[in-house]
PDB file of C-alpha atoms in Angstrom:
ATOM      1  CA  UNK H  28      34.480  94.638  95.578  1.00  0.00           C
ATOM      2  CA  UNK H  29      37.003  96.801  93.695  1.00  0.00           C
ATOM      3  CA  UNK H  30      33.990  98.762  92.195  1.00  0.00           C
ATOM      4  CA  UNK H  31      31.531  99.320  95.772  1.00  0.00           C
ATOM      5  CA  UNK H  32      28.775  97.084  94.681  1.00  0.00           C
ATOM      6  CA  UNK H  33      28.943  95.372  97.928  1.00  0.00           C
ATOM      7  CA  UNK H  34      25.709  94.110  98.436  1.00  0.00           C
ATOM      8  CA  UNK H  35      26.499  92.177  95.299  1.00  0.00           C
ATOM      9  CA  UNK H  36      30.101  90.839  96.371  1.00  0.00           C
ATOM     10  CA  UNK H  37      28.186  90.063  99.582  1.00  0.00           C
ATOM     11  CA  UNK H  38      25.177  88.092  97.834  1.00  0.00           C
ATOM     12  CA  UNK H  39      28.254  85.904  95.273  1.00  0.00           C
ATOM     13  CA  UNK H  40      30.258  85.326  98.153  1.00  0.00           C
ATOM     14  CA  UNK H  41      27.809  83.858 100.469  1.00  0.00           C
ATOM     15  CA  UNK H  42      26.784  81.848  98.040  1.00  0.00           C
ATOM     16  CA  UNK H  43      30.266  80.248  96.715  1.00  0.00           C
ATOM     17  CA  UNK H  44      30.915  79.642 100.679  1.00  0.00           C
ATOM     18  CA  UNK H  45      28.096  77.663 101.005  1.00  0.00           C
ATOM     19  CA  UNK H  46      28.745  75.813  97.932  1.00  0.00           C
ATOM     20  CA  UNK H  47      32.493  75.044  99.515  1.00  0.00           C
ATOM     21  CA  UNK H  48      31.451  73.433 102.881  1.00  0.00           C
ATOM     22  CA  UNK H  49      28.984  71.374 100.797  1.00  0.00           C
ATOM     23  CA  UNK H  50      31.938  69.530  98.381  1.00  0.00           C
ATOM     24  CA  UNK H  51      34.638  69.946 100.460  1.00  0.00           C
ATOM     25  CA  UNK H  52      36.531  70.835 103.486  1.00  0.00           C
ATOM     26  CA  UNK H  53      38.263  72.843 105.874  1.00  0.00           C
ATOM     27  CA  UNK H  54      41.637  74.354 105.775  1.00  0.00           C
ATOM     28  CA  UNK H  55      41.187  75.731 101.994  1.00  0.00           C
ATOM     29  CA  UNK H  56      43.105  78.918 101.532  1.00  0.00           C
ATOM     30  CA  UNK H  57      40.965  80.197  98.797  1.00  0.00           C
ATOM     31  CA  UNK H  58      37.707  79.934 101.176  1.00  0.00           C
ATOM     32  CA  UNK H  59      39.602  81.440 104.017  1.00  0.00           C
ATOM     33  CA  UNK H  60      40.159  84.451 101.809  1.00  0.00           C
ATOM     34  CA  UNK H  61      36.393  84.460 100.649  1.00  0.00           C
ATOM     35  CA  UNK H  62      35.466  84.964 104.445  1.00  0.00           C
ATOM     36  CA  UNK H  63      38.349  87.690 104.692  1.00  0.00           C
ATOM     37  CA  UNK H  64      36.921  89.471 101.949  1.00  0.00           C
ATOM     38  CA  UNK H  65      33.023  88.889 102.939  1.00  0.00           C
ATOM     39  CA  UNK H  66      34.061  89.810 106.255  1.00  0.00           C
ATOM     40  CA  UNK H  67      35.304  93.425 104.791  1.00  0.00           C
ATOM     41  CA  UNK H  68      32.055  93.618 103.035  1.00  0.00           C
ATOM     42  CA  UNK H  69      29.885  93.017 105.995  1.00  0.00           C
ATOM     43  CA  UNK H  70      31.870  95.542 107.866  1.00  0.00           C
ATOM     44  CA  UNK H  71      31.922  98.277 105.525  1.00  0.00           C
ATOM     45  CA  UNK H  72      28.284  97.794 104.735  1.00  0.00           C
ATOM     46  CA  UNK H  73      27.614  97.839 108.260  1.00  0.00           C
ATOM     47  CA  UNK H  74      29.256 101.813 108.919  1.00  0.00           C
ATOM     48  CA  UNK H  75      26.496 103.221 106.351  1.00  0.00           C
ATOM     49  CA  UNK H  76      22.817 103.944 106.768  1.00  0.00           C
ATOM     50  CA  UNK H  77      20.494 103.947 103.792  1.00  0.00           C
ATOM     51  CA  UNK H  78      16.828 105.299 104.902  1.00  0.00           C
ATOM     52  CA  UNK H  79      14.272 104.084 103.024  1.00  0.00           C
ATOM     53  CA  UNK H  80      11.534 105.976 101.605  1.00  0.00           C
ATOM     54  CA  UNK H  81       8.206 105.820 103.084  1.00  0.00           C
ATOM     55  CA  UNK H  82       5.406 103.828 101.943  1.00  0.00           C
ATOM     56  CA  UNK H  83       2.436 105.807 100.553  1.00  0.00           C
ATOM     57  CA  UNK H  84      -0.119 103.813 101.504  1.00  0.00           C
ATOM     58  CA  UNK H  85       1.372 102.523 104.640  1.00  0.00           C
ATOM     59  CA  UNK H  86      -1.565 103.687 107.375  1.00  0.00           C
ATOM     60  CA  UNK H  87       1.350 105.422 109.979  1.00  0.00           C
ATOM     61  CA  UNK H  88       2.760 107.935 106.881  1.00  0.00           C
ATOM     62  CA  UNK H  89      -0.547 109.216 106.562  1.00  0.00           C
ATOM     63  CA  UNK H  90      -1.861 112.338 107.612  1.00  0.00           C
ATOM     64  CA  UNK H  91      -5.185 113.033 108.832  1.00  0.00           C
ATOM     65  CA  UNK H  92      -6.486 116.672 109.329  1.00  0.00           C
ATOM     66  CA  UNK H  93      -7.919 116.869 112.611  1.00  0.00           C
ATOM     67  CA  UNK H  94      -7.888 120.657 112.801  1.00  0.00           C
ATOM     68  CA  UNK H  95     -11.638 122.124 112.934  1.00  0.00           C
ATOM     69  CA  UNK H  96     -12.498 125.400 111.784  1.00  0.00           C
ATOM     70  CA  UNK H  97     -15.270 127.401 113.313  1.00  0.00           C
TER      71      UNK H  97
END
């Protein structure tokens, strides 16, 4: 998280959650602070937009010429 590679943090965090609530259970300080943290990720990942680059050969970036010339 330190270093803004949240999609990562949000990807190992997830992931050692899930593996929590399958050996173990609720109140665990450590997990609690997990879902802090993911929850920081989530949100600051959520206040940015990243557009995408168009796909070439998608049929609606394509342009057709439909001009005529006389």
């Amino acid at each position: 998280m330190e270093e803004e590679r949240t999609e990562e943090a949000i990807t190992v965090m997830c992931e050692a959650i899930d593996l929590f609530h399958e050996v173990a259970r609720a109140p665990h300080r450590d997990t609690h602070l997990a879902q802090e943290a993911l929850r920081s990720c989530f949100a600051t990942a959520g206040n940015v937009h990243r557009a995408r680059e168009p796909e070439r050969d998608h049929p609606a970036n394509q342009t057709h010429d439909t001009s005529t010339s006389i």
